[in-house]
GROMACS .gro file of C-alpha atoms in nm:
model
  413
    1MET     CA    1 -21.134  21.956  -5.452
    2HIS     CA    2 -21.160  22.147  -5.125
    3LYS     CA    3 -21.376  22.409  -5.293
    4LYS     CA    4 -21.623  22.146  -5.421
    5LEU     CA    5 -21.636  21.977  -5.081
    6VAL     CA    6 -21.710  22.300  -4.895
    7THR     CA    7 -21.966  22.412  -5.151
    8SER     CA    8 -22.143  22.073  -5.155
    9THR     CA    9 -22.158  22.067  -4.777
   10LEU     CA   10 -22.303  22.414  -4.760
   11ALA     CA   11 -22.555  22.331  -5.035
   12ALA     CA   12 -22.669  22.021  -4.850
   13ALA     CA   13 -22.708  22.225  -4.535
   14LEU     CA   14 -22.908  22.481  -4.730
   15ILE     CA   15 -23.148  22.214  -4.866
   16ALA     CA   16 -23.193  22.067  -4.522
   17VAL     CA   17 -23.265  22.401  -4.366
   18SER     CA   18 -23.491  22.508  -4.655
   19SER     CA   19 -23.734  22.232  -4.567
   20ILE     CA   20 -23.801  22.404  -4.236
   21ALA     CA   21 -23.730  22.766  -4.320
   22GLY     CA   22 -23.922  23.037  -4.491
   23ALA     CA   23 -23.838  23.212  -4.819
   24SER     CA   24 -23.666  23.509  -4.651
   25GLU     CA   25 -23.451  23.279  -4.446
   26ILE     CA   26 -23.361  23.081  -4.758
   27ASP     CA   27 -23.245  23.400  -4.932
   28THR     CA   28 -23.030  23.485  -4.630
   29LEU     CA   29 -22.874  23.141  -4.632
   30ARG     CA   30 -22.806  23.161  -5.006
   31LYS     CA   31 -22.623  23.488  -4.951
   32GLN     CA   32 -22.414  23.334  -4.674
   33VAL     CA   33 -22.325  23.040  -4.899
   34ASP     CA   34 -22.219  23.276  -5.176
   35ASP     CA   35 -22.005  23.475  -4.931
   36LEU     CA   36 -21.839  23.160  -4.803
   37SER     CA   37 -21.779  23.041  -5.159
   38ASP     CA   38 -21.605  23.371  -5.242
   39GLN     CA   39 -21.385  23.335  -4.933
   40VAL     CA   40 -21.287  22.982  -5.042
   41LYS     CA   41 -21.189  23.112  -5.386
   42LEU     CA   42 -20.979  23.386  -5.222
   43LEU     CA   43 -20.798  23.137  -4.998
   44GLN     CA   44 -20.724  22.911  -5.295
   45THR     CA   45 -20.589  23.203  -5.497
   46ASN     CA   46 -20.362  23.316  -5.214
   47SER     CA   47 -20.224  22.967  -5.158
   48ALA     CA   48 -20.157  22.906  -5.529
   49THR     CA   49 -19.972  23.237  -5.587
   50PRO     CA   50 -19.658  23.295  -5.370
   51THR     CA   51 -19.631  23.635  -5.210
   52GLU     CA   52 -19.353  23.868  -5.314
   53ALA     CA   53 -19.169  23.796  -4.986
   54SER     CA   54 -19.180  23.420  -5.023
   55GLY     CA   55 -19.064  23.451  -5.384
   56PHE     CA   56 -18.762  23.654  -5.272
   57ARG     CA   57 -18.675  23.400  -5.002
   58LYS     CA   58 -18.692  23.113  -5.250
   59LYS     CA   59 -18.471  23.297  -5.498
   60LEU     CA   60 -18.220  23.380  -5.223
   61TRP     CA   61 -18.210  23.016  -5.110
   62ASP     CA   62 -18.170  22.887  -5.464
   63ASN     CA   63 -17.882  23.129  -5.532
   64THR     CA   64 -17.692  23.061  -5.207
   65ARG     CA   65 -17.441  22.779  -5.157
   66PHE     CA   66 -17.299  22.648  -4.831
   67GLY     CA   67 -16.976  22.456  -4.787
   68GLY     CA   68 -16.649  22.448  -4.599
   69TYR     CA   69 -16.370  22.231  -4.468
   70GLY     CA   70 -16.210  22.118  -4.145
   71GLU     CA   71 -15.908  21.948  -3.990
   72LEU     CA   72 -15.905  21.735  -3.674
   73ASP     CA   73 -15.556  21.638  -3.554
   74TYR     CA   74 -15.378  21.399  -3.322
   75ILE     CA   75 -15.018  21.515  -3.270
   76VAL     CA   76 -14.723  21.358  -3.091
   77LYS     CA   77 -14.411  21.578  -3.082
   78ARG     CA   78 -14.085  21.429  -2.967
   79GLU     CA   79 -13.929  21.611  -2.674
   80ASN     CA   80 -13.592  21.763  -2.762
   81GLY     CA   81 -13.540  22.022  -2.490
   82ASN     CA   82 -13.728  22.315  -2.644
   83GLY     CA   83 -14.041  22.263  -2.435
   84LYS     CA   84 -14.259  22.184  -2.737
   85GLY     CA   85 -14.299  21.811  -2.680
   86SER     CA   86 -14.665  21.708  -2.681
   87ASN     CA   87 -14.924  21.434  -2.710
   88ASN     CA   88 -15.266  21.581  -2.775
   89PHE     CA   89 -15.581  21.598  -2.984
   90ASP     CA   90 -15.645  21.931  -3.154
   91PRO     CA   91 -15.962  22.054  -3.330
   92HIS     CA   92 -15.735  22.250  -3.561
   93ARG     CA   93 -15.985  22.436  -3.771
   94LEU     CA   94 -16.340  22.447  -3.900
   95VAL     CA   95 -16.426  22.675  -4.191
   96LEU     CA   96 -16.766  22.770  -4.331
   97TYR     CA   97 -16.824  22.902  -4.683
   98VAL     CA   98 -17.137  23.098  -4.773
   99ASN     CA   99 -17.151  23.215  -5.136
  100SER     CA  100 -17.449  23.386  -5.295
  101ASP     CA  101 -17.527  23.497  -5.650
  102LEU     CA  102 -17.666  23.849  -5.618
  103SER     CA  103 -17.730  23.840  -5.992
  104ASP     CA  104 -17.612  23.641  -6.290
  105TRP     CA  105 -17.288  23.844  -6.290
  106ILE     CA  106 -17.226  23.944  -5.925
  107THR     CA  107 -17.131  23.689  -5.657
  108LEU     CA  108 -17.067  23.740  -5.285
  109ASN     CA  109 -16.805  23.501  -5.144
  110THR     CA  110 -16.746  23.459  -4.769
  111GLU     CA  111 -16.530  23.233  -4.554
  112LEU     CA  112 -16.538  23.221  -4.173
  113GLU     CA  113 -16.283  23.018  -3.976
  114TRP     CA  114 -16.275  22.886  -3.621
  115GLU     CA  115 -15.928  22.771  -3.510
  116HIS     CA  116 -15.873  22.541  -3.212
  117ALA     CA  117 -16.248  22.548  -3.139
  118GLY     CA  118 -16.263  22.927  -3.107
  119VAL     CA  119 -16.125  23.194  -2.876
  120ASN     CA  120 -16.086  23.128  -2.504
  121GLU     CA  121 -16.022  23.385  -2.236
  122ASP     CA  122 -15.688  23.228  -2.139
  123LEU     CA  123 -15.384  23.330  -2.338
  124ALA     CA  124 -15.168  23.069  -2.507
  125SER     CA  125 -14.881  23.319  -2.494
  126GLU     CA  126 -14.834  23.685  -2.417
  127THR     CA  127 -14.940  23.790  -2.766
  128GLU     CA  128 -15.174  23.521  -2.895
  129LEU     CA  129 -15.511  23.382  -2.793
  130SER     CA  130 -15.546  23.007  -2.764
  131GLY     CA  131 -15.780  23.006  -3.061
  132GLU     CA  132 -15.933  23.251  -3.305
  133VAL     CA  133 -16.240  23.328  -3.510
  134VAL     CA  134 -16.164  23.525  -3.825
  135VAL     CA  135 -16.324  23.630  -4.151
  136GLU     CA  136 -16.086  23.476  -4.404
  137GLN     CA  137 -16.270  23.597  -4.711
  138ALA     CA  138 -16.552  23.839  -4.783
  139PHE     CA  139 -16.546  23.980  -5.134
  140LEU     CA  140 -16.766  24.066  -5.429
  141ASP     CA  141 -16.679  23.917  -5.767
  142PHE     CA  142 -16.805  24.109  -6.071
  143LYS     CA  143 -16.804  23.867  -6.366
  144LEU     CA  144 -16.782  24.090  -6.669
  145GLN     CA  145 -16.633  23.859  -6.928
  146ARG     CA  146 -16.409  23.554  -6.937
  147GLU     CA  147 -16.093  23.757  -6.996
  148PHE     CA  148 -16.160  24.041  -6.751
  149ASN     CA  149 -16.337  24.042  -6.415
  150VAL     CA  150 -16.316  24.253  -6.099
  151LYS     CA  151 -16.326  24.156  -5.732
  152ALA     CA  152 -16.298  24.359  -5.413
  153GLY     CA  153 -16.299  24.289  -5.040
  154ILE     CA  154 -16.110  24.057  -4.807
  155MET     CA  155 -15.932  23.811  -5.037
  156LEU     CA  156 -15.653  23.555  -5.032
  157VAL     CA  157 -15.319  23.685  -5.156
  158PRO     CA  158 -15.263  23.492  -5.484
  159LEU     CA  159 -14.912  23.378  -5.394
  160GLY     CA  160 -14.750  23.035  -5.399
  161ALA     CA  161 -14.874  22.679  -5.422
  162THR     CA  162 -15.089  22.654  -5.110
  163ASN     CA  163 -15.244  22.987  -5.015
  164LEU     CA  164 -15.527  22.969  -5.269
  165TYR     CA  165 -15.563  22.591  -5.247
  166HIS     CA  166 -15.532  22.540  -4.871
  167GLU     CA  167 -15.814  22.287  -4.818
  168PRO     CA  168 -15.682  21.964  -4.657
  169THR     CA  169 -15.777  21.742  -4.952
  170ASN     CA  170 -15.544  21.944  -5.180
  171PHE     CA  171 -15.215  21.838  -5.017
  172ASN     CA  172 -15.093  21.499  -4.898
  173SER     CA  173 -14.932  21.586  -4.565
  174THR     CA  174 -15.117  21.643  -4.240
  175GLU     CA  175 -14.992  22.002  -4.229
  176ARG     CA  176 -14.935  22.254  -4.504
  177PRO     CA  177 -14.570  22.271  -4.618
  178GLU     CA  178 -14.353  22.469  -4.374
  179LEU     CA  179 -14.244  22.696  -4.657
  180ASP     CA  180 -14.607  22.804  -4.689
  181ARG     CA  181 -14.621  22.898  -4.322
  182TYR     CA  182 -14.312  23.118  -4.284
  183LEU     CA  183 -14.227  23.266  -4.624
  184ILE     CA  184 -14.586  23.269  -4.753
  185PRO     CA  185 -14.797  23.275  -4.435
  186SER     CA  186 -15.103  23.076  -4.533
  187THR     CA  187 -15.382  23.144  -4.496
  188TRP     CA  188 -15.274  23.498  -4.592
  189ARG     CA  189 -15.558  23.735  -4.672
  190GLU     CA  190 -15.575  24.110  -4.712
  191MET     CA  191 -15.825  24.380  -4.799
  192GLY     CA  192 -15.798  24.505  -5.156
  193VAL     CA  193 -15.924  24.516  -5.512
  194GLY     CA  194 -15.810  24.335  -5.824
  195ILE     CA  195 -15.875  24.193  -6.166
  196HIS     CA  196 -15.866  23.834  -6.290
  197GLY     CA  197 -15.955  23.627  -6.591
  198ALA     CA  198 -15.858  23.359  -6.839
  199LEU     CA  199 -15.628  23.412  -7.136
  200GLY     CA  200 -15.728  23.126  -7.359
  201ASP     CA  201 -15.772  22.774  -7.224
  202ARG     CA  202 -15.431  22.731  -7.061
  203VAL     CA  203 -15.356  23.058  -6.881
  204ASP     CA  204 -15.530  23.230  -6.588
  205TYR     CA  205 -15.417  23.552  -6.424
  206GLN     CA  206 -15.478  23.768  -6.117
  207LEU     CA  207 -15.350  24.119  -6.039
  208MET     CA  208 -15.436  24.297  -5.712
  209VAL     CA  209 -15.371  24.604  -5.501
  210MET     CA  210 -15.392  24.522  -5.129
  211ASN     CA  211 -15.286  24.629  -4.782
  212GLY     CA  212 -14.924  24.544  -4.709
  213LEU     CA  213 -14.715  24.378  -4.436
  214ASP     CA  214 -14.562  24.530  -4.125
  215GLY     CA  215 -14.195  24.446  -4.170
  216THR     CA  216 -14.103  24.542  -3.813
  217ASN     CA  217 -14.260  24.211  -3.712
  218PHE     CA  218 -14.049  24.004  -3.952
  219SER     CA  219 -13.802  23.777  -3.776
  220ALA     CA  220 -13.550  23.503  -3.837
  221LYS     CA  221 -13.768  23.267  -3.634
  222ASN     CA  222 -14.101  23.317  -3.813
  223GLY     CA  223 -14.000  23.476  -4.144
  224VAL     CA  224 -14.265  23.718  -4.272
  225ARG     CA  225 -14.553  23.537  -4.099
  226ASP     CA  226 -14.600  23.783  -3.813
  227GLY     CA  227 -14.602  24.079  -4.052
  228ARG     CA  228 -14.969  24.033  -4.132
  229GLN     CA  229 -15.180  24.323  -4.008
  230ASN     CA  230 -15.542  24.368  -3.909
  231MET     CA  231 -15.784  24.415  -4.196
  232ASN     CA  232 -15.864  24.775  -4.107
  233LYS     CA  233 -15.509  24.910  -4.093
  234ASP     CA  234 -15.200  24.961  -4.302
  235MET     CA  235 -14.907  25.113  -4.114
  236ASN     CA  236 -14.791  25.320  -4.410
  237ARG     CA  237 -14.957  25.497  -4.700
  238ASN     CA  238 -14.824  25.258  -4.961
  239LYS     CA  239 -15.009  24.959  -5.101
  240ALA     CA  240 -14.890  24.616  -5.204
  241VAL     CA  241 -14.909  24.490  -5.560
  242THR     CA  242 -14.941  24.115  -5.607
  243GLY     CA  243 -15.009  23.895  -5.906
  244ARG     CA  244 -15.026  23.541  -6.032
  245LEU     CA  245 -14.997  23.367  -6.367
  246GLU     CA  246 -15.116  23.006  -6.381
  247VAL     CA  247 -15.002  22.820  -6.690
  248ARG     CA  248 -15.099  22.468  -6.798
  249PRO     CA  249 -14.863  22.410  -7.091
  250ALA     CA  250 -14.942  22.039  -7.133
  251THR     CA  251 -15.179  21.770  -7.012
  252ASN     CA  252 -15.117  21.687  -6.645
  253LEU     CA  253 -14.866  21.973  -6.610
  254TYR     CA  254 -14.948  22.278  -6.398
  255THR     CA  255 -14.712  22.572  -6.331
  256ASN     CA  256 -14.754  22.897  -6.146
  257LEU     CA  257 -14.554  23.220  -6.125
  258SER     CA  258 -14.652  23.470  -5.857
  259PHE     CA  259 -14.512  23.781  -5.690
  260TYR     CA  260 -14.571  24.036  -5.416
  261THR     CA  261 -14.402  24.374  -5.359
  262ALA     CA  262 -14.466  24.654  -5.108
  263ASN     CA  263 -14.302  24.894  -4.867
  264SER     CA  264 -14.294  24.720  -4.528
  265ALA     CA  265 -14.154  25.009  -4.320
  266LYS     CA  266 -14.361  25.248  -4.113
  267ASP     CA  267 -14.117  25.531  -4.181
  268GLY     CA  268 -13.880  25.543  -4.476
  269SER     CA  269 -13.850  25.287  -4.752
  270ALA     CA  270 -13.790  24.915  -4.704
  271TYR     CA  271 -13.948  24.716  -4.984
  272THR     CA  272 -14.032  24.349  -4.946
  273THR     CA  273 -14.050  24.153  -5.271
  274ILE     CA  274 -14.156  23.789  -5.278
  275ALA     CA  275 -14.125  23.573  -5.589
  276ALA     CA  276 -14.261  23.219  -5.604
  277PHE     CA  277 -14.269  22.937  -5.854
  278ASP     CA  278 -14.447  22.605  -5.816
  279GLY     CA  279 -14.544  22.318  -6.040
  280ARG     CA  280 -14.707  21.977  -6.048
  281TYR     CA  281 -14.683  21.695  -6.298
  282SER     CA  282 -14.857  21.357  -6.309
  283ILE     CA  283 -14.748  21.056  -6.508
  284GLY     CA  284 -14.944  20.738  -6.455
  285ARG     CA  285 -14.967  20.672  -6.081
  286LEU     CA  286 -14.679  20.909  -5.999
  287ASP     CA  287 -14.727  21.272  -5.893
  288LEU     CA  288 -14.432  21.510  -5.878
  289GLY     CA  289 -14.449  21.857  -5.725
  290GLY     CA  290 -14.236  22.136  -5.591
  291GLU     CA  291 -14.217  22.502  -5.495
  292TYR     CA  292 -13.945  22.766  -5.462
  293VAL     CA  293 -13.986  23.100  -5.280
  294HIS     CA  294 -13.743  23.391  -5.249
  295VAL     CA  295 -13.797  23.695  -5.026
  296PHE     CA  296 -13.583  24.005  -5.089
  297GLN     CA  297 -13.559  24.304  -4.852
  298ASN     CA  298 -13.391  24.608  -5.003
  299ASN     CA  299 -13.342  24.781  -4.664
  300PRO     CA  300 -13.375  24.524  -4.382
  301ALA     CA  301 -13.201  24.753  -4.131
  302LEU     CA  302 -13.526  24.953  -4.105
  303LEU     CA  303 -13.721  24.641  -4.018
  304ASN     CA  304 -13.546  24.391  -3.790
  305ASP     CA  305 -13.175  24.329  -3.737
  306SER     CA  306 -13.223  23.951  -3.705
  307ILE     CA  307 -13.298  23.929  -4.078
  308GLY     CA  308 -13.093  24.015  -4.384
  309HIS     CA  309 -13.155  24.096  -4.747
  310ASN     CA  310 -13.275  23.746  -4.834
  311MET     CA  311 -13.493  23.459  -4.719
  312SER     CA  312 -13.544  23.153  -4.935
  313GLY     CA  313 -13.683  22.804  -4.933
  314TYR     CA  314 -13.810  22.515  -5.139
  315TRP     CA  315 -13.980  22.178  -5.120
  316VAL     CA  316 -13.995  21.881  -5.355
  317GLU     CA  317 -14.238  21.589  -5.329
  318GLY     CA  318 -14.307  21.256  -5.490
  319ALA     CA  319 -14.635  21.069  -5.440
  320TRP     CA  320 -14.752  20.728  -5.558
  321HIS     CA  321 -15.116  20.626  -5.595
  322ALA     CA  322 -15.087  20.284  -5.434
  323MET     CA  323 -15.445  20.159  -5.416
  324PRO     CA  324 -15.509  19.873  -5.666
  325GLU     CA  325 -15.795  19.931  -5.907
  326SER     CA  326 -15.943  19.594  -5.807
  327TRP     CA  327 -16.012  19.734  -5.457
  328LYS     CA  328 -16.219  20.024  -5.588
  329LYS     CA  329 -16.561  19.864  -5.557
  330GLY     CA  330 -16.879  19.928  -5.364
  331LYS     CA  331 -16.827  20.190  -5.096
  332LEU     CA  332 -16.467  20.236  -5.210
  333ALA     CA  333 -16.552  20.293  -5.577
  334ASN     CA  334 -16.407  20.648  -5.563
  335ALA     CA  335 -16.135  20.577  -5.306
  336ASP     CA  336 -15.764  20.655  -5.339
  337ALA     CA  337 -15.451  20.598  -5.131
  338VAL     CA  338 -15.130  20.795  -5.177
  339VAL     CA  339 -14.788  20.722  -5.031
  340PHE     CA  340 -14.560  21.027  -5.038
  341VAL     CA  341 -14.229  21.174  -4.928
  342ARG     CA  342 -14.138  21.545  -4.919
  343TYR     CA  343 -13.816  21.728  -4.843
  344SER     CA  344 -13.825  22.098  -4.751
  345GLU     CA  345 -13.562  22.355  -4.659
  346ILE     CA  346 -13.606  22.712  -4.533
  347ASP     CA  347 -13.339  22.972  -4.455
  348THR     CA  348 -13.466  23.300  -4.308
  349GLN     CA  349 -13.110  23.433  -4.278
  350ASP     CA  350 -13.000  23.348  -4.630
  351GLY     CA  351 -12.674  23.539  -4.686
  352GLY     CA  352 -12.650  23.658  -4.326
  353ALA     CA  353 -12.828  23.894  -4.085
  354ILE     CA  354 -12.793  24.270  -4.031
  355ASN     CA  355 -12.671  24.198  -3.679
  356PRO     CA  356 -12.401  23.930  -3.698
  357ALA     CA  357 -12.456  23.848  -3.331
  358LYS     CA  358 -12.807  23.728  -3.417
  359GLN     CA  359 -12.699  23.511  -3.707
  360ASN     CA  360 -12.745  23.143  -3.632
  361GLY     CA  361 -12.752  22.828  -3.839
  362ARG     CA  362 -13.064  22.707  -3.657
  363PHE     CA  363 -13.267  22.938  -3.881
  364ASP     CA  364 -13.156  22.726  -4.177
  365ARG     CA  365 -13.411  22.447  -4.127
  366ASN     CA  366 -13.502  22.131  -4.314
  367TYR     CA  367 -13.791  21.888  -4.286
  368THR     CA  368 -13.830  21.537  -4.422
  369THR     CA  369 -14.191  21.419  -4.420
  370PHE     CA  370 -14.322  21.080  -4.529
  371GLY     CA  371 -14.664  20.922  -4.488
  372VAL     CA  372 -14.990  20.813  -4.643
  373SER     CA  373 -15.316  20.985  -4.733
  374PHE     CA  374 -15.623  20.765  -4.775
  375LYS     CA  375 -15.941  20.904  -4.930
  376PRO     CA  376 -16.238  20.669  -4.889
  377VAL     CA  377 -16.434  20.938  -5.076
  378THR     CA  378 -16.301  21.246  -5.251
  379GLN     CA  379 -16.426  21.479  -4.976
  380LEU     CA  380 -16.237  21.308  -4.690
  381ALA     CA  381 -15.863  21.250  -4.642
  382ILE     CA  382 -15.738  21.033  -4.354
  383LYS     CA  383 -15.370  21.120  -4.324
  384ALA     CA  384 -15.079  20.990  -4.117
  385ASP     CA  385 -14.718  21.103  -4.148
  386TYR     CA  386 -14.390  21.132  -3.964
  387GLN     CA  387 -14.173  21.440  -3.989
  388ILE     CA  388 -13.801  21.457  -3.918
  389TYR     CA  389 -13.668  21.801  -3.828
  390ASP     CA  390 -13.310  21.926  -3.848
  391ASP     CA  391 -13.123  22.255  -3.872
  392HIS     CA  392 -12.769  22.388  -3.902
  393GLY     CA  393 -12.747  22.519  -3.547
  394THR     CA  394 -12.438  22.457  -3.338
  395GLY     CA  395 -12.436  22.177  -3.087
  396GLY     CA  396 -12.639  22.262  -2.779
  397SER     CA  397 -12.849  22.533  -2.946
  398THR     CA  398 -13.222  22.516  -2.882
  399LYS     CA  399 -13.412  22.353  -3.165
  400LEU     CA  400 -13.689  22.558  -3.325
  401ASP     CA  401 -13.903  22.255  -3.406
  402ASN     CA  402 -13.946  21.886  -3.327
  403ASP     CA  403 -13.976  21.548  -3.488
  404LYS     CA  404 -14.344  21.457  -3.485
  405PHE     CA  405 -14.605  21.198  -3.573
  406GLN     CA  406 -14.947  21.326  -3.675
  407VAL     CA  407 -15.283  21.185  -3.782
  408THR     CA  408 -15.539  21.417  -3.941
  409LEU     CA  409 -15.897  21.387  -4.055
  410GLY     CA  410 -15.930  21.647  -4.329
  411PHE     CA  411 -16.266  21.701  -4.495
  412VAL     CA  412 -16.448  21.933  -4.732
  413PHE     CA  413 -16.823  21.970  -4.775
   0.00000   0.00000   0.00000
């Protein structure tokens, strides 16, 4: 249309001028019209055919997906003499996913996390910044066939119930289970390489070789949590082997067996082996779930004398979907409300410590958590719960944790 308009305008101008111009001038004008017409054709061709650069950008955009999750907390901790009483709002974490298909069989997966709104200059303690910004995942996934695939990079350790499924809409409580903070320190990621795939329709597997833990930082207080190292170091020449077998033997029943083993000593041999089992089952409106974790140290004397050969823990949970179907209309058509209760126990000195003077019943801890999780839409969980803390410490010993009330806005996008 633009071509016709320009050409018609130029032709009209030519006729008008021809009435007052000579033959030579008319020939000159005709040539100019032809030149302009060629330029119009060139412009139309260029606009109709994307350049190679714009084609690449479009393909990159089409093959890239953005997402993430976040947790915003309000926490009230009851004062019990340990100095951890509080009443505060906390922008706990914000995580951004960027995943891109480099081809139909190679995918780049990344995850970047900001905790407590990022890193400030002031220290929260002598060893920890008040916030952090970390790369939680950055790996390439080579999809070869359904039964056998390869991935390499910074990846989540495939251990336990929560580490792989740590988004806030995947668990009912405001915080991840305490077991999955101290015995399996979510979110636990390491640099490594591994294989994964599906064995039929009911079994998935993962097997990886990764950097290990620094066992000299294990403790009765924090379990194995502080043993995580920086991504670019491993304090010995050994590597960890970890694996996972997810089995869905029946409808609404999910089970998982996972393990981790590695030398955790800088010098000598002190192997840390972690075995975990978890499961979930749904029947009608009732959800049942639980997890058991056992940590075995074959030579704890090389690591830390406040620990022994064993750490162990478990949690069990029951949840009831309480929202009547008659309420699920309009804006609440996809809503859900869950009332739950969970009991958890952790003992980081199971069987005693290397140094009897450091053995204390306060490291045998238990938590009772009850509350509600309301999802107005599937991507948002509004949670409120109360947690009761207790341990087996002697009278007058300082408590490691506190009773608390917490409200959390957990979302995925």
